[in-house]
CSV table of C-alpha atoms in Angstrom, one decimal:
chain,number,residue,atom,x,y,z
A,1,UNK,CA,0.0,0.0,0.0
A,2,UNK,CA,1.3,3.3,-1.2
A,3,UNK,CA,1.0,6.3,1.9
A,4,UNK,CA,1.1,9.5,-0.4
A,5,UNK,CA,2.6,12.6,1.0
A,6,UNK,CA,0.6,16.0,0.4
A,7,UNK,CA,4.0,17.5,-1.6
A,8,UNK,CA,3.6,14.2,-3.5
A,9,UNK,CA,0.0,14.9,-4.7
A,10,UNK,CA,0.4,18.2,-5.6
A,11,UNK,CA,3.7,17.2,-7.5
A,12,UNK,CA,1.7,14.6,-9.1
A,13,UNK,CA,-1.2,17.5,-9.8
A,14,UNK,CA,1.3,19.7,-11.3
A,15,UNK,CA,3.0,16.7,-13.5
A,16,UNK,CA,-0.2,15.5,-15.6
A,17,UNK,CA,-0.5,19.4,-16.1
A,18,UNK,CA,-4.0,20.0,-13.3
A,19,UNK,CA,-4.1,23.3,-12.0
A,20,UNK,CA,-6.3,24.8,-9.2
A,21,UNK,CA,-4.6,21.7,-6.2
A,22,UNK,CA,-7.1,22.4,-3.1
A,23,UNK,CA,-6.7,20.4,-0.1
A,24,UNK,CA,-8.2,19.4,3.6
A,25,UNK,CA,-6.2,17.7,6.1
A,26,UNK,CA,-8.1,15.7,8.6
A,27,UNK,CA,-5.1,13.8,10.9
A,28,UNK,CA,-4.1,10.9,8.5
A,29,UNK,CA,-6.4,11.9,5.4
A,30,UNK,CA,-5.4,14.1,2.7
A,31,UNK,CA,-8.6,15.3,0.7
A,32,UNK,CA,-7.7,16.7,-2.5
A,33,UNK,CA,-9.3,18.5,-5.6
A,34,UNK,CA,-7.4,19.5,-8.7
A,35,UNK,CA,-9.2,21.1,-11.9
A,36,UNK,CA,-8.2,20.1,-15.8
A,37,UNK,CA,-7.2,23.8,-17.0
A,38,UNK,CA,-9.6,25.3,-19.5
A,39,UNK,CA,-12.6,23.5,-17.5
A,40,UNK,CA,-15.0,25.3,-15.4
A,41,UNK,CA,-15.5,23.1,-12.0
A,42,UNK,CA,-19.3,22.5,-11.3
């Protein structure tokens, strides 16, 4: 099992070209949102 690192989920964002990274920690949970540029989010 693969424990991802906030640095490595926006790095990952960045590398398959998402824009807009948003994030909520809540102790061991990283919720994220990222947005395909050019796309209006609902």
């Amino acid at each position: 099992m693969k424990y991802w690192e906030e640095a490595e989920l926006r790095d990952l964002c960045a590398s398959v070209g998402l824009a807009g990274f948003r994030r909520e920690r809540d102790w061991r949970f990283i919720m994220f949102a990222a947005t395909k540029p050019g796309v209006q989010a609902p």
